[in-house]
PDB file of C-alpha atoms in Angstrom:
ATOM      1  CA  MET L  20      55.657  33.152  -6.535  1.00 78.00           C
ATOM      2  CA  ASP L  21      53.468  30.113  -5.843  1.00 83.00           C
ATOM      3  CA  ARG L  22      54.479  27.834  -8.698  1.00 83.00           C
ATOM      4  CA  ALA L  23      52.057  25.032  -7.836  1.00 85.00           C
ATOM      5  CA  GLN L  24      48.995  27.244  -7.518  1.00 84.00           C
ATOM      6  CA  LEU L  25      49.944  29.285 -10.588  1.00 86.00           C
ATOM      7  CA  ALA L  26      50.376  26.141 -12.692  1.00 87.00           C
ATOM      8  CA  ASP L  27      47.096  24.666 -11.453  1.00 87.00           C
ATOM      9  CA  PHE L  28      45.244  27.913 -12.104  1.00 86.00           C
ATOM     10  CA  LEU L  29      46.547  28.147 -15.674  1.00 88.00           C
ATOM     11  CA  ARG L  30      45.698  24.521 -16.387  1.00 88.00           C
ATOM     12  CA  THR L  31      42.127  24.796 -15.104  1.00 86.00           C
ATOM     13  CA  ARG L  32      41.486  27.973 -17.075  1.00 86.00           C
ATOM     14  CA  ARG L  33      43.004  26.460 -20.220  1.00 86.00           C
ATOM     15  CA  GLU L  34      40.850  23.343 -19.905  1.00 86.00           C
ATOM     16  CA  ALA L  35      37.729  25.455 -19.297  1.00 84.00           C
ATOM     17  CA  LEU L  36      38.122  27.285 -22.615  1.00 82.00           C
ATOM     18  CA  GLN L  37      36.750  25.642 -25.755  1.00 82.00           C
ATOM     19  CA  PRO L  38      38.105  26.299 -29.273  1.00 81.00           C
ATOM     20  CA  GLU L  39      34.817  27.988 -30.203  1.00 76.00           C
ATOM     21  CA  ASP L  40      35.290  30.428 -27.296  1.00 76.00           C
ATOM     22  CA  VAL L  41      38.418  31.868 -28.889  1.00 77.00           C
ATOM     23  CA  GLY L  42      37.519  31.601 -32.572  1.00 72.00           C
ATOM     24  CA  LEU L  43      39.432  28.363 -33.275  1.00 76.00           C
ATOM     25  CA  PRO L  44      38.103  25.361 -35.239  1.00 73.00           C
ATOM     26  CA  ARG L  45      37.463  22.261 -33.145  1.00 72.00           C
ATOM     27  CA  GLY L  46      38.455  19.717 -35.779  1.00 69.00           C
ATOM     28  CA  PRO L  47      37.018  16.194 -36.146  1.00 71.00           C
ATOM     29  CA  ARG L  48      39.668  14.320 -34.111  1.00 74.00           C
ATOM     30  CA  ARG L  49      40.075  16.636 -31.159  1.00 72.00           C
ATOM     31  CA  ARG L  50      40.420  14.771 -27.850  1.00 72.00           C
ATOM     32  CA  THR L  51      42.024  17.451 -25.679  1.00 72.00           C
ATOM     33  CA  ARG L  52      39.798  18.830 -22.925  1.00 76.00           C
ATOM     34  CA  GLY L  53      39.699  22.568 -23.525  1.00 82.00           C
ATOM     35  CA  LEU L  54      42.558  24.215 -25.404  1.00 85.00           C
ATOM     36  CA  ARG L  55      45.986  22.821 -26.172  1.00 85.00           C
ATOM     37  CA  ARG L  56      49.023  24.500 -24.650  1.00 87.00           C
ATOM     38  CA  GLU L  57      50.280  25.635 -28.045  1.00 86.00           C
ATOM     39  CA  GLU L  58      46.921  27.280 -28.765  1.00 86.00           C
ATOM     40  CA  VAL L  59      46.981  29.178 -25.477  1.00 86.00           C
ATOM     41  CA  ALA L  60      50.589  30.219 -26.069  1.00 89.00           C
ATOM     42  CA  THR L  61      49.634  31.707 -29.432  1.00 86.00           C
ATOM     43  CA  LEU L  62      46.687  33.556 -27.894  1.00 84.00           C
ATOM     44  CA  CYS L  63      48.978  34.911 -25.179  1.00 86.00           C
ATOM     45  CA  GLY L  64      51.684  36.022 -27.612  1.00 84.00           C
ATOM     46  CA  MET L  65      54.477  33.773 -26.321  1.00 86.00           C
ATOM     47  CA  SER L  66      56.263  30.580 -27.274  1.00 89.00           C
ATOM     48  CA  THR L  67      54.725  27.204 -26.493  1.00 89.00           C
ATOM     49  CA  ASP L  68      57.857  26.249 -24.570  1.00 89.00           C
ATOM     50  CA  TYR L  69      57.660  29.332 -22.332  1.00 89.00           C
ATOM     51  CA  TYR L  70      53.992  28.823 -21.513  1.00 88.00           C
ATOM     52  CA  SER L  71      54.401  25.067 -21.009  1.00 89.00           C
ATOM     53  CA  ARG L  72      57.253  25.527 -18.528  1.00 89.00           C
ATOM     54  CA  ILE L  73      55.110  27.831 -16.390  1.00 88.00           C
ATOM     55  CA  GLU L  74      52.224  25.366 -16.396  1.00 87.00           C
ATOM     56  CA  GLN L  75      54.634  22.557 -15.518  1.00 88.00           C
ATOM     57  CA  GLN L  76      56.095  24.463 -12.518  1.00 86.00           C
ATOM     58  CA  ARG L  77      59.553  24.757 -14.035  1.00 85.00           C
ATOM     59  CA  GLY L  78      59.574  28.131 -15.750  1.00 79.00           C
ATOM     60  CA  PRO L  79      60.942  31.518 -14.639  1.00 83.00           C
ATOM     61  CA  GLN L  80      58.817  34.068 -12.844  1.00 87.00           C
ATOM     62  CA  PRO L  81      56.647  35.660 -15.552  1.00 88.00           C
ATOM     63  CA  SER L  82      57.075  39.393 -16.002  1.00 88.00           C
ATOM     64  CA  GLU L  83      54.104  41.724 -15.675  1.00 87.00           C
ATOM     65  CA  PRO L  84      53.793  42.158 -19.478  1.00 85.00           C
ATOM     66  CA  MET L  85      53.752  38.362 -19.839  1.00 87.00           C
ATOM     67  CA  LEU L  86      51.008  38.126 -17.217  1.00 88.00           C
ATOM     68  CA  VAL L  87      48.978  40.734 -19.080  1.00 87.00           C
ATOM     69  CA  GLY L  88      49.294  38.582 -22.208  1.00 87.00           C
ATOM     70  CA  ILE L  89      48.239  35.460 -20.307  1.00 89.00           C
ATOM     71  CA  ALA L  90      45.233  37.219 -18.780  1.00 88.00           C
ATOM     72  CA  ARG L  91      44.159  38.379 -22.216  1.00 84.00           C
ATOM     73  CA  GLY L  92      44.767  35.045 -23.917  1.00 86.00           C
ATOM     74  CA  LEU L  93      42.847  33.081 -21.289  1.00 86.00           C
ATOM     75  CA  HIS L  94      40.004  35.637 -21.240  1.00 85.00           C
ATOM     76  CA  LEU L  95      40.331  36.238 -17.513  1.00 85.00           C
ATOM     77  CA  SER L  96      38.033  38.532 -15.582  1.00 79.00           C
ATOM     78  CA  LEU L  97      39.570  41.361 -13.542  1.00 77.00           C
ATOM     79  CA  ASP L  98      39.361  39.289 -10.355  1.00 79.00           C
ATOM     80  CA  GLU L  99      41.005  36.340 -12.108  1.00 85.00           C
ATOM     81  CA  ARG L 100      43.703  38.625 -13.519  1.00 84.00           C
ATOM     82  CA  ASP L 101      44.478  39.951 -10.034  1.00 84.00           C
ATOM     83  CA  HIS L 102      44.665  36.370  -8.715  1.00 86.00           C
ATOM     84  CA  LEU L 103      47.074  35.499 -11.549  1.00 87.00           C
ATOM     85  CA  PHE L 104      49.363  38.378 -10.587  1.00 87.00           C
ATOM     86  CA  ARG L 105      49.365  37.393  -6.914  1.00 87.00           C
ATOM     87  CA  MET L 106      50.148  33.746  -7.703  1.00 84.00           C
ATOM     88  CA  ALA L 107      53.070  34.919  -9.859  1.00 88.00           C
ATOM     89  CA  GLY L 108      54.479  37.044  -7.037  1.00 86.00           C
ATOM     90  CA  HIS L 109      53.533  40.489  -8.380  1.00 87.00           C
ATOM     91  CA  ASN L 110      51.414  43.299  -7.026  1.00 82.00           C
ATOM     92  CA  THR L 111      48.023  43.481  -8.691  1.00 78.00           C
ATOM     93  CA  PRO L 112      47.632  46.198 -11.346  1.00 72.00           C
ATOM     94  CA  ARG L 113      45.828  49.337 -10.296  1.00 68.00           C
ATOM     95  CA  ARG L 114      42.221  49.123 -11.370  1.00 58.00           C
ATOM     96  CA  SER L 115      40.803  52.022 -13.335  1.00 54.00           C
ATOM     97  CA  ARG L 116      38.360  52.694 -16.123  1.00 51.00           C
ATOM     98  CA  ARG L 117      41.382  53.389 -18.314  1.00 55.00           C
ATOM     99  CA  GLY L 118      43.124  50.061 -17.781  1.00 63.00           C
ATOM    100  CA  ASP L 119      44.558  47.871 -20.520  1.00 75.00           C
ATOM    101  CA  HIS L 120      42.607  44.798 -19.406  1.00 77.00           C
ATOM    102  CA  ILE L 121      40.077  43.710 -22.032  1.00 82.00           C
ATOM    103  CA  SER L 122      36.895  42.122 -20.714  1.00 81.00           C
ATOM    104  CA  PRO L 123      36.279  38.437 -21.546  1.00 81.00           C
ATOM    105  CA  GLY L 124      33.092  39.399 -23.400  1.00 81.00           C
ATOM    106  CA  MET L 125      34.947  41.829 -25.650  1.00 86.00           C
ATOM    107  CA  MET L 126      37.634  39.233 -26.330  1.00 85.00           C
ATOM    108  CA  ARG L 127      35.023  36.611 -27.249  1.00 85.00           C
ATOM    109  CA  ILE L 128      33.570  38.975 -29.826  1.00 88.00           C
ATOM    110  CA  LEU L 129      36.998  39.831 -31.233  1.00 88.00           C
ATOM    111  CA  ASP L 130      37.944  36.157 -31.513  1.00 84.00           C
ATOM    112  CA  ARG L 131      35.032  35.642 -33.904  1.00 86.00           C
ATOM    113  CA  LEU L 132      36.239  38.397 -36.231  1.00 89.00           C
ATOM    114  CA  ASP L 133      39.372  36.718 -37.585  1.00 84.00           C
ATOM    115  CA  ASP L 134      38.277  37.400 -41.180  1.00 88.00           C
ATOM    116  CA  THR L 135      37.538  41.091 -40.465  1.00 92.00           C
ATOM    117  CA  PRO L 136      39.712  44.127 -39.684  1.00 95.00           C
ATOM    118  CA  ALA L 137      38.963  44.884 -36.022  1.00 95.00           C
ATOM    119  CA  GLN L 138      40.805  46.289 -33.014  1.00 94.00           C
ATOM    120  CA  VAL L 139      40.230  47.284 -29.400  1.00 93.00           C
ATOM    121  CA  VAL L 140      41.311  50.830 -28.513  1.00 92.00           C
ATOM    122  CA  THR L 141      41.266  53.006 -25.396  1.00 89.00           C
ATOM    123  CA  GLY L 142      39.814  56.493 -25.160  1.00 86.00           C
ATOM    124  CA  LEU L 143      43.292  57.850 -25.900  1.00 89.00           C
ATOM    125  CA  GLY L 144      43.580  55.857 -29.115  1.00 91.00           C
ATOM    126  CA  GLU L 145      45.900  53.189 -27.686  1.00 92.00           C
ATOM    127  CA  THR L 146      45.407  49.930 -29.571  1.00 93.00           C
ATOM    128  CA  LEU L 147      45.330  46.994 -27.142  1.00 91.00           C
ATOM    129  CA  THR L 148      44.819  44.162 -29.619  1.00 90.00           C
ATOM    130  CA  GLN L 149      44.108  43.669 -33.332  1.00 92.00           C
ATOM    131  CA  THR L 150      42.943  40.980 -35.688  1.00 91.00           C
ATOM    132  CA  ARG L 151      45.401  39.891 -38.387  1.00 91.00           C
ATOM    133  CA  LEU L 152      43.413  41.786 -41.047  1.00 93.00           C
ATOM    134  CA  SER L 153      43.557  44.943 -38.948  1.00 94.00           C
ATOM    135  CA  VAL L 154      47.347  44.646 -39.018  1.00 93.00           C
ATOM    136  CA  ALA L 155      47.151  44.184 -42.795  1.00 93.00           C
ATOM    137  CA  LEU L 156      44.970  47.276 -43.112  1.00 93.00           C
ATOM    138  CA  VAL L 157      46.624  49.794 -40.759  1.00 93.00           C
ATOM    139  CA  GLY L 158      49.800  48.090 -39.546  1.00 92.00           C
ATOM    140  CA  ASN L 159      50.770  46.779 -36.130  1.00 92.00           C
ATOM    141  CA  GLN L 160      49.529  49.439 -33.740  1.00 92.00           C
ATOM    142  CA  THR L 161      50.197  47.448 -30.561  1.00 90.00           C
ATOM    143  CA  GLN L 162      53.988  47.702 -30.863  1.00 90.00           C
ATOM    144  CA  TYR L 163      54.346  51.258 -29.554  1.00 91.00           C
ATOM    145  CA  THR L 164      55.455  52.319 -26.086  1.00 89.00           C
ATOM    146  CA  GLY L 165      55.250  55.504 -24.044  1.00 91.00           C
ATOM    147  CA  LEU L 166      53.357  58.414 -25.532  1.00 93.00           C
ATOM    148  CA  ASP L 167      53.644  56.821 -28.973  1.00 94.00           C
ATOM    149  CA  ARG L 168      50.971  54.315 -27.911  1.00 92.00           C
ATOM    150  CA  SER L 169      48.391  57.058 -28.501  1.00 94.00           C
ATOM    151  CA  SER L 170      47.269  57.429 -32.114  1.00 94.00           C
ATOM    152  CA  VAL L 171      46.592  61.109 -31.393  1.00 94.00           C
ATOM    153  CA  TYR L 172      50.185  61.659 -30.329  1.00 95.00           C
ATOM    154  CA  ARG L 173      51.545  59.789 -33.346  1.00 95.00           C
ATOM    155  CA  TRP L 174      49.274  61.757 -35.672  1.00 95.00           C
ATOM    156  CA  PHE L 175      51.007  65.026 -34.816  1.00 96.00           C
ATOM    157  CA  THR L 176      54.568  63.703 -34.358  1.00 95.00           C
ATOM    158  CA  ASP L 177      54.983  60.915 -36.944  1.00 94.00           C
ATOM    159  CA  PRO L 178      54.187  61.768 -40.605  1.00 92.00           C
ATOM    160  CA  GLY L 179      53.875  58.047 -41.373  1.00 92.00           C
ATOM    161  CA  ALA L 180      50.863  57.783 -39.056  1.00 92.00           C
ATOM    162  CA  ARG L 181      48.780  59.847 -41.484  1.00 93.00           C
ATOM    163  CA  LEU L 182      49.297  57.607 -44.478  1.00 93.00           C
ATOM    164  CA  ILE L 183      46.394  55.321 -43.570  1.00 93.00           C
ATOM    165  CA  PHE L 184      44.028  58.127 -44.643  1.00 94.00           C
ATOM    166  CA  PRO L 185      43.839  59.891 -48.041  1.00 93.00           C
ATOM    167  CA  GLU L 186      45.513  63.281 -47.990  1.00 93.00           C
ATOM    168  CA  GLU L 187      42.267  65.209 -48.511  1.00 93.00           C
ATOM    169  CA  ASP L 188      40.755  63.622 -45.369  1.00 92.00           C
ATOM    170  CA  ARG L 189      43.656  64.273 -43.021  1.00 92.00           C
ATOM    171  CA  ALA L 190      42.775  67.785 -41.830  1.00 92.00           C
ATOM    172  CA  LEU L 191      39.353  66.637 -40.623  1.00 91.00           C
ATOM    173  CA  GLN L 192      40.821  63.492 -39.099  1.00 92.00           C
ATOM    174  CA  GLY L 193      43.278  65.587 -37.093  1.00 93.00           C
ATOM    175  CA  ARG L 194      40.401  67.666 -35.738  1.00 92.00           C
ATOM    176  CA  ILE L 195      38.449  64.521 -34.826  1.00 91.00           C
ATOM    177  CA  PHE L 196      41.439  63.042 -33.006  1.00 92.00           C
ATOM    178  CA  THR L 197      42.024  66.303 -31.139  1.00 92.00           C
ATOM    179  CA  SER L 198      38.387  66.747 -30.131  1.00 90.00           C
ATOM    180  CA  ALA L 199      38.307  63.183 -28.758  1.00 89.00           C
ATOM    181  CA  LEU L 200      41.479  63.888 -26.759  1.00 90.00           C
ATOM    182  CA  ARG L 201      39.936  67.070 -25.355  1.00 89.00           C
ATOM    183  CA  SER L 202      36.891  65.113 -24.202  1.00 86.00           C
ATOM    184  CA  VAL L 203      39.086  62.627 -22.313  1.00 86.00           C
ATOM    185  CA  TYR L 204      41.176  65.502 -20.944  1.00 87.00           C
ATOM    186  CA  SER L 205      38.101  67.263 -19.600  1.00 83.00           C
ATOM    187  CA  HIS L 206      37.085  64.102 -17.711  1.00 81.00           C
ATOM    188  CA  GLN L 207      40.515  63.084 -16.419  1.00 81.00           C
ATOM    189  CA  GLY L 208      42.123  66.464 -15.779  1.00 83.00           C
ATOM    190  CA  ALA L 209      45.519  68.023 -16.406  1.00 85.00           C
ATOM    191  CA  ALA L 210      47.356  65.600 -14.102  1.00 85.00           C
ATOM    192  CA  SER L 211      46.202  62.547 -16.089  1.00 87.00           C
ATOM    193  CA  ARG L 212      47.810  60.658 -18.962  1.00 88.00           C
ATOM    194  CA  ALA L 213      45.613  62.707 -21.288  1.00 90.00           C
ATOM    195  CA  GLY L 214      47.151  65.835 -19.776  1.00 92.00           C
ATOM    196  CA  GLU L 215      50.637  64.414 -20.328  1.00 93.00           C
ATOM    197  CA  ILE L 216      49.837  63.853 -24.001  1.00 94.00           C
ATOM    198  CA  VAL L 217      48.400  67.352 -24.391  1.00 93.00           C
ATOM    199  CA  ASP L 218      51.435  68.991 -22.751  1.00 94.00           C
ATOM    200  CA  ALA L 219      53.844  67.029 -24.935  1.00 95.00           C
ATOM    201  CA  LEU L 220      51.951  67.864 -28.120  1.00 95.00           C
ATOM    202  CA  LEU L 221      51.666  71.567 -27.273  1.00 94.00           C
ATOM    203  CA  GLU L 222      55.442  71.595 -26.940  1.00 94.00           C
ATOM    204  CA  ARG L 223      56.169  69.611 -30.094  1.00 93.00           C
ATOM    205  CA  SER L 224      53.473  70.520 -32.632  1.00 94.00           C
ATOM    206  CA  GLU L 225      52.335  73.966 -33.712  1.00 94.00           C
ATOM    207  CA  GLU L 226      49.617  72.304 -35.783  1.00 94.00           C
ATOM    208  CA  PHE L 227      48.225  70.573 -32.698  1.00 94.00           C
ATOM    209  CA  ALA L 228      48.351  73.813 -30.716  1.00 94.00           C
ATOM    210  CA  ALA L 229      46.265  75.542 -33.396  1.00 93.00           C
ATOM    211  CA  VAL L 230      43.683  72.747 -33.544  1.00 93.00           C
ATOM    212  CA  TRP L 231      43.599  72.433 -29.742  1.00 92.00           C
ATOM    213  CA  SER L 232      42.873  76.146 -29.353  1.00 89.00           C
ATOM    214  CA  ALA L 233      39.588  75.718 -31.271  1.00 86.00           C
ATOM    215  CA  HIS L 234      38.108  73.877 -28.241  1.00 87.00           C
ATOM    216  CA  GLU L 235      36.168  71.381 -30.361  1.00 83.00           C
ATOM    217  CA  ILE L 236      34.612  68.587 -28.291  1.00 79.00           C
ATOM    218  CA  ASN L 237      33.806  65.128 -29.675  1.00 73.00           C
ATOM    219  CA  LEU L 238      33.317  66.054 -33.300  1.00 78.00           C
ATOM    220  CA  PRO L 239      30.914  63.598 -34.989  1.00 74.00           C
ATOM    221  CA  ARG L 240      32.744  60.633 -36.459  1.00 73.00           C
ATOM    222  CA  ASN L 241      31.543  59.380 -39.782  1.00 71.00           C
ATOM    223  CA  ASP L 242      30.534  55.730 -39.773  1.00 78.00           C
ATOM    224  CA  ILE L 243      32.124  55.571 -43.228  1.00 87.00           C
ATOM    225  CA  LYS L 244      35.902  55.973 -43.307  1.00 90.00           C
ATOM    226  CA  ARG L 245      38.159  56.167 -46.323  1.00 93.00           C
ATOM    227  CA  MET L 246      41.326  54.170 -45.668  1.00 93.00           C
ATOM    228  CA  SER L 247      44.393  54.293 -47.882  1.00 93.00           C
ATOM    229  CA  HIS L 248      46.357  51.081 -48.464  1.00 93.00           C
ATOM    230  CA  PRO L 249      49.745  51.044 -50.261  1.00 91.00           C
ATOM    231  CA  GLU L 250      48.764  48.101 -52.502  1.00 92.00           C
ATOM    232  CA  LEU L 251      44.977  48.249 -52.731  1.00 93.00           C
ATOM    233  CA  GLY L 252      44.463  52.006 -52.886  1.00 93.00           C
ATOM    234  CA  VAL L 253      41.542  53.708 -51.129  1.00 94.00           C
ATOM    235  CA  LEU L 254      38.905  51.563 -49.409  1.00 94.00           C
ATOM    236  CA  GLU L 255      35.565  53.014 -48.298  1.00 94.00           C
ATOM    237  CA  LEU L 256      34.735  51.158 -45.105  1.00 95.00           C
ATOM    238  CA  HIS L 257      31.963  51.208 -42.536  1.00 94.00           C
ATOM    239  CA  CYS L 258      33.335  51.511 -39.002  1.00 92.00           C
ATOM    240  CA  GLN L 259      31.021  49.948 -36.413  1.00 90.00           C
ATOM    241  CA  THR L 260      31.899  50.655 -32.785  1.00 89.00           C
ATOM    242  CA  LEU L 261      31.065  48.684 -29.657  1.00 89.00           C
ATOM    243  CA  TYR L 262      31.847  50.490 -26.394  1.00 85.00           C
ATOM    244  CA  ASP L 263      32.860  49.006 -23.043  1.00 80.00           C
ATOM    245  CA  THR L 264      32.111  51.949 -20.766  1.00 69.00           C
ATOM    246  CA  ASP L 265      33.484  50.182 -17.676  1.00 68.00           C
ATOM    247  CA  GLN L 266      36.958  50.038 -19.205  1.00 67.00           C
ATOM    248  CA  ASP L 267      36.709  53.126 -21.445  1.00 77.00           C
ATOM    249  CA  GLN L 268      37.484  50.959 -24.465  1.00 85.00           C
ATOM    250  CA  ALA L 269      35.955  50.507 -27.900  1.00 89.00           C
ATOM    251  CA  LEU L 270      35.919  47.661 -30.402  1.00 92.00           C
ATOM    252  CA  LEU L 271      36.255  49.023 -33.946  1.00 93.00           C
ATOM    253  CA  VAL L 272      35.074  46.755 -36.764  1.00 94.00           C
ATOM    254  CA  TYR L 273      35.620  47.633 -40.434  1.00 95.00           C
ATOM    255  CA  THR L 274      33.335  46.248 -43.133  1.00 94.00           C
ATOM    256  CA  ALA L 275      32.449  47.137 -46.736  1.00 93.00           C
ATOM    257  CA  THR L 276      29.184  47.115 -48.638  1.00 92.00           C
ATOM    258  CA  PRO L 277      28.887  43.847 -50.615  1.00 92.00           C
ATOM    259  CA  GLY L 278      29.186  44.276 -54.357  1.00 92.00           C
ATOM    260  CA  THR L 279      31.303  47.418 -54.138  1.00 94.00           C
ATOM    261  CA  GLU L 280      34.906  47.854 -55.238  1.00 94.00           C
ATOM    262  CA  SER L 281      35.889  48.359 -51.598  1.00 93.00           C
ATOM    263  CA  HIS L 282      34.333  45.015 -50.688  1.00 93.00           C
ATOM    264  CA  GLU L 283      36.396  43.303 -53.388  1.00 93.00           C
ATOM    265  CA  LYS L 284      39.551  45.007 -52.092  1.00 92.00           C
ATOM    266  CA  LEU L 285      38.750  43.921 -48.557  1.00 91.00           C
ATOM    267  CA  GLN L 286      38.640  40.308 -49.731  1.00 90.00           C
ATOM    268  CA  LEU L 287      42.172  40.743 -51.092  1.00 91.00           C
ATOM    269  CA  LEU L 288      43.518  42.215 -47.874  1.00 89.00           C
ATOM    270  CA  SER L 289      44.593  38.890 -46.382  1.00 86.00           C
ATOM    271  CA  ALA L 290      46.888  38.280 -49.376  1.00 88.00           C
ATOM    272  CA  THR L 291      48.815  41.532 -48.901  1.00 85.00           C
ATOM    273  CA  GLY L 292      50.496  40.544 -45.632  1.00 81.00           C
ATOM    274  CA  ASP L 293      51.068  42.830 -42.678  1.00 83.00           C
ATOM    275  CA  ARG L 294      51.221  46.490 -43.548  1.00 84.00           C
ATOM    276  CA  GLN L 295      54.720  47.851 -42.969  1.00 81.00           C
ATOM    277  CA  PRO L 296      55.502  51.313 -41.545  1.00 77.00           C
ATOM    278  CA  GLN L 297      55.845  54.044 -44.160  1.00 67.00           C
ATOM    279  CA  THR L 298      57.471  57.443 -44.082  1.00 59.00           C
TER     280      THR L 298
END
């Protein structure tokens, strides 16, 4: 671990970012060049003290998950992320189209959607990051580990995962999830993570086995989704999708038609707090 170079690298990247780059207000009395340490710490998902100690060359060696958070919070490119890992004394993550690294461009877009439910997901339905209103709408989907990271896996193994959709829409949603998984499986093969998910689901879920046997590929996804919220009821939302084909990721953005009941409910979403898991 090269503490001096790591600290200098973090400082220069922090000072290069402006509040507008990450969706923060500048404020009339701002004198700091770039972002403040506490702002970066929040973006990286860690305490201000922890981040500050690293930048001041007196902190512990950051773990790989912490480095992933720093790379995301500072909007680092893949080359910059790899440099960060080397400075911190870790091997660089294996590069692949299915990596968890979110491109700086995608993060800049997401940072400007703080008042909108939005999230970045992989081809396997693994949520990498969410806006606060996305957490209010569907719950914290970044907390899962292992196979549970995949929304497809949770759909067939956790009854609570289905509660974000009205009951009458769930059969079709299960088919859509399964057809998307089959598409990824056909590209990545049986020895991939997609294959691991398929094998586990075939063993655990008779329902999945029946849907999987239909061999449906990439069923059309409606741009309009009906989402069920425990306090607000059913919201009819438009789901716009922006794809990053290099990383096999998608940015999902949920909006409602102005003047509709769903639009009024969406305005109330921020007052409901984070959605809690249901069973």
